[in-house]
Short mmCIF file of C-alpha atoms and ligand atoms in Angstrom, two decimals:
data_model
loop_
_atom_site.label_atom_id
_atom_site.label_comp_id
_atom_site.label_asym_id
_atom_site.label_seq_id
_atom_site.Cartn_x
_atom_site.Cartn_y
_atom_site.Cartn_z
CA UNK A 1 -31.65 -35.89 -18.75
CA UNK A 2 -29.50 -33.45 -17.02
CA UNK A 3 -28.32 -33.97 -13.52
CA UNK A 4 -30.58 -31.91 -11.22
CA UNK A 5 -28.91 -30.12 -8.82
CA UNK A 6 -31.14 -28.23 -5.66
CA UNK A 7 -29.62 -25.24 -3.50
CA UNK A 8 -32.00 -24.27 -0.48
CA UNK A 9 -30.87 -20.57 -0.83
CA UNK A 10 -31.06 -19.16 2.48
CA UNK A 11 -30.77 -15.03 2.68
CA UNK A 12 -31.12 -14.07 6.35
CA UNK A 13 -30.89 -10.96 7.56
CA UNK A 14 -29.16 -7.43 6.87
CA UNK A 15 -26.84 -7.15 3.19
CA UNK A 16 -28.02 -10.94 3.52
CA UNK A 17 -30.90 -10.41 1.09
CA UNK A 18 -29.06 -8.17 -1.41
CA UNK A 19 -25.34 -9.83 -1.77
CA UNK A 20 -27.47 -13.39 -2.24
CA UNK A 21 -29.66 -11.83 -5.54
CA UNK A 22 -26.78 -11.05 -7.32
CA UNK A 23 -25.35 -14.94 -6.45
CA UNK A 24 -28.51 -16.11 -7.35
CA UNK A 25 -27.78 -14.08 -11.04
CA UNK A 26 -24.98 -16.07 -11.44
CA UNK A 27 -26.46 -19.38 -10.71
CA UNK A 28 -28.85 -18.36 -13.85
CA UNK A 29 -25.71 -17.36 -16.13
CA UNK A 30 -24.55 -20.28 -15.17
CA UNK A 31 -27.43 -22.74 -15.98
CA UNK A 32 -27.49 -20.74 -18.79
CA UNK A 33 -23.92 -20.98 -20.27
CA UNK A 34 -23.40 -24.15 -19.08
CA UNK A 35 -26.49 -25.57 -19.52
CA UNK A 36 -26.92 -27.07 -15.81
CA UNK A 37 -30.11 -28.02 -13.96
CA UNK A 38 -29.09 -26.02 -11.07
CA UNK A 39 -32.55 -25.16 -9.33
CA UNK A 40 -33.10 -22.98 -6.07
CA UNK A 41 -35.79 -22.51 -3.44
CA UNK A 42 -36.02 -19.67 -0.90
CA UNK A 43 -36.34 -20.18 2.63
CA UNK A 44 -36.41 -17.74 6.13
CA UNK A 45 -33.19 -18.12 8.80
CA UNK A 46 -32.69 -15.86 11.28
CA UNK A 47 -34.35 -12.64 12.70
CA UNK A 48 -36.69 -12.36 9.42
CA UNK A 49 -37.47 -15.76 10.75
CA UNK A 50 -38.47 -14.52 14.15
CA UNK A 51 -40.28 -11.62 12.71
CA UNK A 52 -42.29 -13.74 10.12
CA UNK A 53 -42.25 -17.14 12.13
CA UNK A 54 -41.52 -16.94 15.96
CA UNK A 55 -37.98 -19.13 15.48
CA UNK A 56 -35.02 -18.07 14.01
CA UNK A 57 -34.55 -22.01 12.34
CA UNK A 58 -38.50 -22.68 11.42
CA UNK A 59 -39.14 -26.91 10.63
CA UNK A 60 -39.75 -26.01 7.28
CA UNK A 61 -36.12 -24.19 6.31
CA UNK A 62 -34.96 -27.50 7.97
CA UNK A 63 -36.86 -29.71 6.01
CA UNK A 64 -36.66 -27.80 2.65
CA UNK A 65 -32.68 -28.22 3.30
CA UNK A 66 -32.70 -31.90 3.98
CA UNK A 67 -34.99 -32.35 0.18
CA UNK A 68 -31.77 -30.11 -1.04
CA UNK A 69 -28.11 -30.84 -2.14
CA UNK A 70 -26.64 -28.05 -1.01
CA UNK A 71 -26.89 -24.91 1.16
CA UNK A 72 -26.18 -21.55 0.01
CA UNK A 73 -26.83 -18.99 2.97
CA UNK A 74 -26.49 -15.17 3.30
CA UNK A 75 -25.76 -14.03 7.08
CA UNK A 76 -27.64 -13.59 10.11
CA UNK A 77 -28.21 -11.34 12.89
CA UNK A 78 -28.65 -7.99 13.61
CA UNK A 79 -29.82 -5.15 16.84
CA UNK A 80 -33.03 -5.89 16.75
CA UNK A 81 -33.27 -9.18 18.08
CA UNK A 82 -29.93 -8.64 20.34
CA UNK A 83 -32.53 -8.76 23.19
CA UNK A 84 -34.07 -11.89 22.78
CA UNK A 85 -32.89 -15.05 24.76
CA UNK A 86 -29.58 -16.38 23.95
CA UNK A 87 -30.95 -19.90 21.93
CA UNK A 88 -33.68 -17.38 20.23
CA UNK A 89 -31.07 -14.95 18.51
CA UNK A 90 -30.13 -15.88 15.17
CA UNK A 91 -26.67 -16.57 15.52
CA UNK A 92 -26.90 -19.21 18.72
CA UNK A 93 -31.08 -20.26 17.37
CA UNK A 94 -30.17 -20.56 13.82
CA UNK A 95 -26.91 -20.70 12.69
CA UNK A 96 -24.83 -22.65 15.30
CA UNK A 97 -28.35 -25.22 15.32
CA UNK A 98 -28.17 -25.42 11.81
CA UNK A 99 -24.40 -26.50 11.95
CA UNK A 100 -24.85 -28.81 14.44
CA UNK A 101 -28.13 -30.25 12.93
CA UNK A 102 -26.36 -31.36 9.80
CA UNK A 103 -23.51 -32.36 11.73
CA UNK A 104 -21.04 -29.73 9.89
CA UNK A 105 -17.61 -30.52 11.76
CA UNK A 106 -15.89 -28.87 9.22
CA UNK A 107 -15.23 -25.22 8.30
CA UNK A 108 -12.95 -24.21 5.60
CA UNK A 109 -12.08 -20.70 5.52
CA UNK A 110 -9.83 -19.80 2.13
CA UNK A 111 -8.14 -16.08 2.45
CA UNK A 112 -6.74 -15.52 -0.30
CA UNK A 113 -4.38 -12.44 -1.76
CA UNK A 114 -3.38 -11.90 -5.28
CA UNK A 115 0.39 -10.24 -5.45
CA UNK A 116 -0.85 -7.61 -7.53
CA UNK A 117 -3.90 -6.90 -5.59
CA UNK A 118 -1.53 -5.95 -2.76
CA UNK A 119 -2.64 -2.43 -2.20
CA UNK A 120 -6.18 -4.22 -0.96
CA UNK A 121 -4.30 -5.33 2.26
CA UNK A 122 -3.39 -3.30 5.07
CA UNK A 123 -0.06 -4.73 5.78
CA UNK A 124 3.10 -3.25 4.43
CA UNK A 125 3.87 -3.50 0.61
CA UNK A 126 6.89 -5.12 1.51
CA UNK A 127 4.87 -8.26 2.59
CA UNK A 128 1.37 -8.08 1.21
CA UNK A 129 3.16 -7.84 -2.71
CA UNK A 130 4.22 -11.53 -1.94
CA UNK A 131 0.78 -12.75 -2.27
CA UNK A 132 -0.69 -15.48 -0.05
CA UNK A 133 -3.21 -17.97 -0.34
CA UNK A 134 -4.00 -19.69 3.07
CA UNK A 135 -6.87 -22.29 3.69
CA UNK A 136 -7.88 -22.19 7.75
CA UNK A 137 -9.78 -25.97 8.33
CA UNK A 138 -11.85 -24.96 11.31
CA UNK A 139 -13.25 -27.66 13.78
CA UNK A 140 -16.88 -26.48 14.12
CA UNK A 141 -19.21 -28.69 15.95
CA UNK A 142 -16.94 -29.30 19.16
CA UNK A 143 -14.73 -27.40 21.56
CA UNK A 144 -15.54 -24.50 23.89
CA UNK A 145 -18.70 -23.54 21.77
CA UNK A 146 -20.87 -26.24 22.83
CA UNK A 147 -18.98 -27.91 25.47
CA UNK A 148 -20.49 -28.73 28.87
CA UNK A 149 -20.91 -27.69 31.77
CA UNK A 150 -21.68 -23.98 30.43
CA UNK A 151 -23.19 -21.29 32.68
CA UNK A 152 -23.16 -18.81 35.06
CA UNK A 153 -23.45 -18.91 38.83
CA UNK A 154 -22.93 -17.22 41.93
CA UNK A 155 -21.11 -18.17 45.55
CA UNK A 156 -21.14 -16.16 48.72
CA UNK A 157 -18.30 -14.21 46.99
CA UNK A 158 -18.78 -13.58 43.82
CA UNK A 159 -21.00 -14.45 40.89
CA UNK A 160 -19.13 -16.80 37.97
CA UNK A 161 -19.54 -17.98 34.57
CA UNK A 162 -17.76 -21.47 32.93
CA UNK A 163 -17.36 -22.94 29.53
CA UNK A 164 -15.61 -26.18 29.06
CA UNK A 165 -13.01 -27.27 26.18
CA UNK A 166 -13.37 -30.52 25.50
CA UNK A 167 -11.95 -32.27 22.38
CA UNK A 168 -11.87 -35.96 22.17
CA UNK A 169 -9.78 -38.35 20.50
CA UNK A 170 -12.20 -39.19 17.46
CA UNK A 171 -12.84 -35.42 17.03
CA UNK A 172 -9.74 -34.25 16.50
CA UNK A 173 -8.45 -37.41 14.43
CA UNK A 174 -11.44 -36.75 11.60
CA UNK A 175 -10.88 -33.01 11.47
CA UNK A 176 -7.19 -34.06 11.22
CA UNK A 177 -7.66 -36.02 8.62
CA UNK A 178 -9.55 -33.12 6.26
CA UNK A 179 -6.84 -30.88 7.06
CA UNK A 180 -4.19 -33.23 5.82
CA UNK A 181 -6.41 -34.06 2.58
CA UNK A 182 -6.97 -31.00 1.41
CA UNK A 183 -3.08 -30.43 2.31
CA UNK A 184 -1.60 -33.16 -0.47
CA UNK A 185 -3.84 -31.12 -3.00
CA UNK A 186 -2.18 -27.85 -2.18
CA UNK A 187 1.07 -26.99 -1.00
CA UNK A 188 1.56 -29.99 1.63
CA UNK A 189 2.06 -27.53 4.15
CA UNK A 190 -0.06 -27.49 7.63
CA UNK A 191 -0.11 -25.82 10.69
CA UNK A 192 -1.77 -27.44 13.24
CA UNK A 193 -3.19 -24.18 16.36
CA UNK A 194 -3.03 -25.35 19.85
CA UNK A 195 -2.41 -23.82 23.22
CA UNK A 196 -0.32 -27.17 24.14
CA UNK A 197 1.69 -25.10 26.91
CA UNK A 198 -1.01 -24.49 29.28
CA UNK A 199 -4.46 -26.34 27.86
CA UNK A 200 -5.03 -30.29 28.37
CA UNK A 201 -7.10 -30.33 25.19
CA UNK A 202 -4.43 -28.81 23.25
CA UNK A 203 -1.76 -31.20 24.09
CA UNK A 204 -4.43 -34.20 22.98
CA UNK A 205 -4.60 -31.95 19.96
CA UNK A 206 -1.30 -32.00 19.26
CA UNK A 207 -0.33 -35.61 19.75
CA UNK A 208 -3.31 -36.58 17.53
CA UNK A 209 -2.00 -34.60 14.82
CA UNK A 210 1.42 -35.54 14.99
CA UNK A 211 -0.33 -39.63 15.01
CA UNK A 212 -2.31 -38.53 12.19
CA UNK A 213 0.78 -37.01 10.23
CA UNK A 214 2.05 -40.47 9.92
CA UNK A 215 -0.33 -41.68 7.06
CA UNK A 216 0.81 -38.50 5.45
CA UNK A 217 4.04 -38.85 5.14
CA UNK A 218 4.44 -36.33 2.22
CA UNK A 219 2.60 -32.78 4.40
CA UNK A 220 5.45 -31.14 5.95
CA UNK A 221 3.25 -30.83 9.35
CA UNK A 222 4.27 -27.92 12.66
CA UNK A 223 2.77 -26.60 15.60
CA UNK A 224 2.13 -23.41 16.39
CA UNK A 225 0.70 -21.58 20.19
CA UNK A 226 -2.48 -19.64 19.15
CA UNK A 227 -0.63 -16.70 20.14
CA UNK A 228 2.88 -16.83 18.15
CA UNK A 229 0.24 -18.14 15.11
CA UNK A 230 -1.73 -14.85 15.36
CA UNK A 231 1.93 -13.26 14.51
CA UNK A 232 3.20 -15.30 12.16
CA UNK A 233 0.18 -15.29 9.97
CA UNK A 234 0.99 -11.01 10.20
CA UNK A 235 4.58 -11.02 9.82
CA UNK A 236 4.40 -13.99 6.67
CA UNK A 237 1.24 -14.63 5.30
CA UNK A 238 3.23 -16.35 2.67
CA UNK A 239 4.77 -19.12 4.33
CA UNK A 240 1.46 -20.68 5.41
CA UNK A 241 -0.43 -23.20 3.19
CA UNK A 242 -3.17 -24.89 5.26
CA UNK A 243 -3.67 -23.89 9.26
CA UNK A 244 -5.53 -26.50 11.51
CA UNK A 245 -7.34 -25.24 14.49
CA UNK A 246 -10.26 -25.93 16.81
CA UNK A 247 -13.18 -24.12 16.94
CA UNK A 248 -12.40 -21.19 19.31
CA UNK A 249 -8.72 -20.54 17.51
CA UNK A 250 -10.14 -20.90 14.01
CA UNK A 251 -12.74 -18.34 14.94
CA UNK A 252 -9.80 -15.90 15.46
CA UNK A 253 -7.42 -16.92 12.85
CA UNK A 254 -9.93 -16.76 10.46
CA UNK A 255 -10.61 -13.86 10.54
CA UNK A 256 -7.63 -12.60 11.07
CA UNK A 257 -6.69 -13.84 7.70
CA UNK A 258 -9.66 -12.23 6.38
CA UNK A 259 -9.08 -8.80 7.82
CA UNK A 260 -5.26 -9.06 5.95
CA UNK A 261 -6.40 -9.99 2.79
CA UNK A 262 -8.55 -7.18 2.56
CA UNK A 263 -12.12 -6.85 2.88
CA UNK A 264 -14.16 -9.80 4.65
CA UNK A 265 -16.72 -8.74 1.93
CA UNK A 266 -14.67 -10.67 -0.26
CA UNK A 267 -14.01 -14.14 1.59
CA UNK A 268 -16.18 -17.30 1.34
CA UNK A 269 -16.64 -20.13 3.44
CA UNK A 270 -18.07 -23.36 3.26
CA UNK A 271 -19.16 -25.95 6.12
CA UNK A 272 -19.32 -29.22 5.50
CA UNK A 273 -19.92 -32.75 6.53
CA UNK A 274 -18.13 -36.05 5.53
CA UNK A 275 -20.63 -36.14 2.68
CA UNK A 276 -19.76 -32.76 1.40
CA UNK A 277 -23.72 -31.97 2.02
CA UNK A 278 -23.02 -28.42 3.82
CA UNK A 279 -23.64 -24.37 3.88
CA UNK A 280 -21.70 -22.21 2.04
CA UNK A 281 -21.66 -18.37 3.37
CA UNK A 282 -19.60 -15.22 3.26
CA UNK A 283 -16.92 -15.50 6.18
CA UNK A 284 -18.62 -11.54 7.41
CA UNK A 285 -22.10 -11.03 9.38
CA UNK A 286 -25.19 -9.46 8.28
CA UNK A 287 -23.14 -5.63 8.26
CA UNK A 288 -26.35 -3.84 9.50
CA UNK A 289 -24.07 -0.88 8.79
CA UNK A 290 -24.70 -1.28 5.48
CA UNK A 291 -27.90 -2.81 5.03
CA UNK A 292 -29.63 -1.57 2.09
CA UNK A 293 -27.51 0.70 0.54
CA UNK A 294 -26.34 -1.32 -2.44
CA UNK A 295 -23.19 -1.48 -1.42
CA UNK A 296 -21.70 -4.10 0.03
CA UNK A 297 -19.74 -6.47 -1.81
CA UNK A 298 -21.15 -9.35 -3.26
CA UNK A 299 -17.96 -11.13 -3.93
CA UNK A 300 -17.71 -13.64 -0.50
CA UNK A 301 -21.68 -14.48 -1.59
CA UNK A 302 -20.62 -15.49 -5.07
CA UNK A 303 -17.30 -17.07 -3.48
CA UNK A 304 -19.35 -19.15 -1.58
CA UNK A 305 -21.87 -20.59 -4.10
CA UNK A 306 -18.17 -20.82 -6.18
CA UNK A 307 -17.05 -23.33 -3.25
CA UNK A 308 -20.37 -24.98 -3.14
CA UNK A 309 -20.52 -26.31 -6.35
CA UNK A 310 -16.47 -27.68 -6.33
CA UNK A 311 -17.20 -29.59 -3.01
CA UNK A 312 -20.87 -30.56 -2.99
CA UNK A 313 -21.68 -30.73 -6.87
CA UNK A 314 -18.03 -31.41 -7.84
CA UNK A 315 -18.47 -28.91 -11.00
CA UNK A 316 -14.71 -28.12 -9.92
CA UNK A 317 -14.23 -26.51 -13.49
CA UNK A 318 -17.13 -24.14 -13.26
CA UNK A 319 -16.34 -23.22 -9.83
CA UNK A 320 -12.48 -22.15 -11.26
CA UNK A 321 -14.10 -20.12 -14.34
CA UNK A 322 -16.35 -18.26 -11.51
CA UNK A 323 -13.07 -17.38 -9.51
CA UNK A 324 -11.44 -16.72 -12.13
CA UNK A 325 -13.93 -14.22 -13.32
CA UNK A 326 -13.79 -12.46 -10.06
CA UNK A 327 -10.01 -12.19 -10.14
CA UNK A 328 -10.11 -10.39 -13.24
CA UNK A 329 -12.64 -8.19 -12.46
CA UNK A 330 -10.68 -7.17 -9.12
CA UNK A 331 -7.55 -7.05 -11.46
CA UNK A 332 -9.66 -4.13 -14.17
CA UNK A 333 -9.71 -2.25 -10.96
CA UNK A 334 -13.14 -2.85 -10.51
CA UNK A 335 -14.01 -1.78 -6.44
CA UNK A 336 -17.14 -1.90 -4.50
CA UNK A 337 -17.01 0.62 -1.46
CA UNK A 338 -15.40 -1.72 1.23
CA UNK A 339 -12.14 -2.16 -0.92
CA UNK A 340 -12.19 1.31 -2.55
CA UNK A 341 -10.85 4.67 -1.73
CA UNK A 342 -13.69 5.90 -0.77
CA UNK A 343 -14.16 7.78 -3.32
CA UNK A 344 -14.28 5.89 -6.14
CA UNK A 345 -16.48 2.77 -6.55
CA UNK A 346 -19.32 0.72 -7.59
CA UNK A 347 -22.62 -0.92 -6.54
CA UNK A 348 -23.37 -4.15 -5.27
CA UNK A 349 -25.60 -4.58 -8.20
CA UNK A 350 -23.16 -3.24 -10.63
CA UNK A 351 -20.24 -5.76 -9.10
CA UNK A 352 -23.06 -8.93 -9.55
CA UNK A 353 -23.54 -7.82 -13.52
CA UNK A 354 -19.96 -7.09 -14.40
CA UNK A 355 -19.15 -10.88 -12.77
CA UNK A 356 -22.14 -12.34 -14.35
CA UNK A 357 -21.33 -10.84 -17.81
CA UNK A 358 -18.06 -12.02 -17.64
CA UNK A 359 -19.16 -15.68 -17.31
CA UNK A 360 -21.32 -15.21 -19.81
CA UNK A 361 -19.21 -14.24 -22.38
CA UNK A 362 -15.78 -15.70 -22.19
CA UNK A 363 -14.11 -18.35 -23.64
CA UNK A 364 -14.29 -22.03 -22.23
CA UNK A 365 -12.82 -25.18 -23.28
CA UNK A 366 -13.26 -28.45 -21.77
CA UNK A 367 -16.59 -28.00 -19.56
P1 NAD B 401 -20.00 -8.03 10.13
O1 NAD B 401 -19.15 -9.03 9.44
O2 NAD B 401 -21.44 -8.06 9.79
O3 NAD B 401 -19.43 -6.56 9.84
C1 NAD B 401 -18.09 -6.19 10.17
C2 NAD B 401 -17.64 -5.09 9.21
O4 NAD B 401 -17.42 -5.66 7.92
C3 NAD B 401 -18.69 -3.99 9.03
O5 NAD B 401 -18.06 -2.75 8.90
C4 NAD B 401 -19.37 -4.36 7.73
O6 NAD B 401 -19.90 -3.25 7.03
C5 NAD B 401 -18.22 -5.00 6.95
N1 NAD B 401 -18.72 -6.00 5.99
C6 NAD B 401 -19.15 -7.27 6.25
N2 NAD B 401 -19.53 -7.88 5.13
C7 NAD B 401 -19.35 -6.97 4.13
C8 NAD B 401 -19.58 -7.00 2.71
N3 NAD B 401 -20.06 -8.08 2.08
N4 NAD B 401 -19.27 -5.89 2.01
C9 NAD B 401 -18.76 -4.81 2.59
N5 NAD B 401 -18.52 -4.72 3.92
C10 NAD B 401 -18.82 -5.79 4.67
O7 NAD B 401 -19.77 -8.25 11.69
P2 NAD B 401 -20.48 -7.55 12.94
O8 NAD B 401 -20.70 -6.10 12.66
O9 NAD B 401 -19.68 -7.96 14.09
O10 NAD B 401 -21.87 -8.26 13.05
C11 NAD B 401 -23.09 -7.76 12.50
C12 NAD B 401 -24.20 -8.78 12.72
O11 NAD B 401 -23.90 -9.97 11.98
C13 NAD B 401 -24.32 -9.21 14.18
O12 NAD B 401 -25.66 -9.40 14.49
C14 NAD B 401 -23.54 -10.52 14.23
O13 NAD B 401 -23.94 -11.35 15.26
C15 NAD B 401 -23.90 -11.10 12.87
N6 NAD B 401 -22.94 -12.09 12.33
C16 NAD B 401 -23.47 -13.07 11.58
C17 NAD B 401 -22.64 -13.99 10.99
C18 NAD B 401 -23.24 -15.03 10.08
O14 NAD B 401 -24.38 -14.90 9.68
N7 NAD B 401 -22.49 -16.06 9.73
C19 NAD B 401 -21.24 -13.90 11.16
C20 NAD B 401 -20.73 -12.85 11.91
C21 NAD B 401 -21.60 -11.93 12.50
#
């Protein structure tokens, strides 16, 4: 019998609901082509969590994730529950519990820029027609997110708020050790983002790397301050292969490597544990700008179930056929509004079909 594979499919909130059907239509092409047992169930995260259950992370979305292998979730968040307590709103109640819950220490954020896709960036030709392909390994359970003390008080003076970095030894040595795995099957390039010159928990972070860096003899390992990173990764996108960073400098770098590839309508991310049991999610929010307007872009959603099944289901050659697909269909010119001119461009459900078809049909050897 075939191997059954389960994906609690989790759409949240805003474009959440409409980028995840079209993922969920390529999950059936691909059970279909491929004949996989690759079988989903639907469950509420978020504010339409709140709205339908009183929690943004109800028991049952927890347990019906446990029974699965694999997490595939859309994006919370959104105005109307901006309001509610800070450990009620989706982001802090749902998504940063859910993380934490399944102890997902590790984010992996791929940005990725084919050279003749250039014109999608907004940096100059001159760099952006080099082409880049970057993986950020984000430490996402630890740091200034969820260290403690946290809070806000007040003195005769003034009133004051405090967060706390704190890394420890352990923390930074198993992140470390991702980075520099996923390093000797790329380029053997890393970056490891610190603050060494001013913050205590960046200098830890740095000597654990460079101890780490010894069993890996073969990753041609440097430092960089958060802020000369932020301009290198600007000035030569290029150069980098895999970046290292906590949880507070991943958050930025991150992005910024989305924002210069592009669109972050078109960049996955996964978050995983050392299992590889984790949640796989387009690196953008919920985009209430666009909610319901079949347009956003459906590519990071269908990105992200692409990642899911090379790391937890290890179907590493369906997972290339699924990028591949989207490549070409970004290299026919095909645009959804968010990498268009404005002018010209498709749907969201339009985008979903064209990928879909394309899996469909082509020609595969050696699945
Ligand atoms: P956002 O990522 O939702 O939107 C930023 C910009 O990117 C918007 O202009 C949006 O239209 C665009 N965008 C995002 N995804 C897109 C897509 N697939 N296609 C086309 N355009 C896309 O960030 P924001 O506006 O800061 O946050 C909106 C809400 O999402 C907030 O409530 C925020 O807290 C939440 N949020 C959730 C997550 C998550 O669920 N992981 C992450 C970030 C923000």
């Amino acid at each position: 019998m075939k191997k059954k594979y389960k994906i609690a499919i989790l759409p949240g909130d805003g474009i959440g609901p409409e980028v995840m059907k079209e993922a969920l239509k390529i999950i059936e092409v691909i059970n279909k082509r491929f004949k996989t047992n690759i079988i989903t169930k639907k469950y509420d995260i978020g504010g339409v969590a709140i709205d339908k259950h009183g929690v943004p992370l109800p028991n049952e979305t927890i347990s019906g994730c446990t029974k699965s292998n694999a997490i595939l979730l859309g994006s919370v968040g959104g105005e109307k529950w901006k309001k509610l307590p800070i450990n009620l709103q989706p982001e802090t109640g749902a998504l940063l519990k859910i993380r934490k819950h399944f102890n997902l220490f590790i984010n992996l954020r791929p940005s990725k820029l084919h050279r003749k896709l250039y014109k999608l960036s907004p940096l100059k030709k001159n760099i952006s027609s080099k082409g880049f392909d970057i993986l950020c390994v984000r430490e996402l359970i630890g740091g200034i997110y969820f260290g403690s003390p946290k809070g806000t008080k007040k003195n005769k003076e003034s009133k004051y708020s405090f967060d706390t970095e704190i890394y420890s030894e352990k923390e930074i040595t198993r992140i470390s050790h991702i980075a520099f795995k996923l390093a000797m099957k790329r380029n053997r390039k890393l970056v490891s983002v610190d603050k060494a010159n001013v913050l205590e928990s960046s200098i830890l972070w740095r000597q654990t790397v460079d101890k780490i860096s010894k069993i890996y003899p073969k990753v041609k390992v440097s430092h960089l301050y958060i802020d000369n990173a932020v301009m290198q990764i600007i000035n030569k996108p290029y150069d980098f292969d895999v970046i290292l960073c906590s949880n507070l400098f991943g958050d930025i770098i991150s992005d910024e490597c989305a924002a210069i590839s592009g669109s972050i309508g078109i960049l996955p991310s996964a978050s995983l544990n050392e299992n590889n049991f984790g949640i796989f999610e387009p690196a953008g929010g919920s985009a209430p700008d666009i909610a319901n307007k079949n347009i956003a872009n459906p590519i990071a959603q269908i990105l992200s179930l692409s990642m899911l099944l090379e790391h937890s289901f290890n179907l590493k050659n369906i997972s290339k056929i699924i990028n591949n697909s989207v490549n070409k269909v970004l290299l026919k010119g095909y645009r959804t509004f968010d990498i268009s001119d404005g002018k010209k461009y498709i749907t969201t459900k339009k985008m979903g079909d064209i990928i879909a078809n394309l899996i469909l049909k082509g020609n595969y050897e050696n699945i």
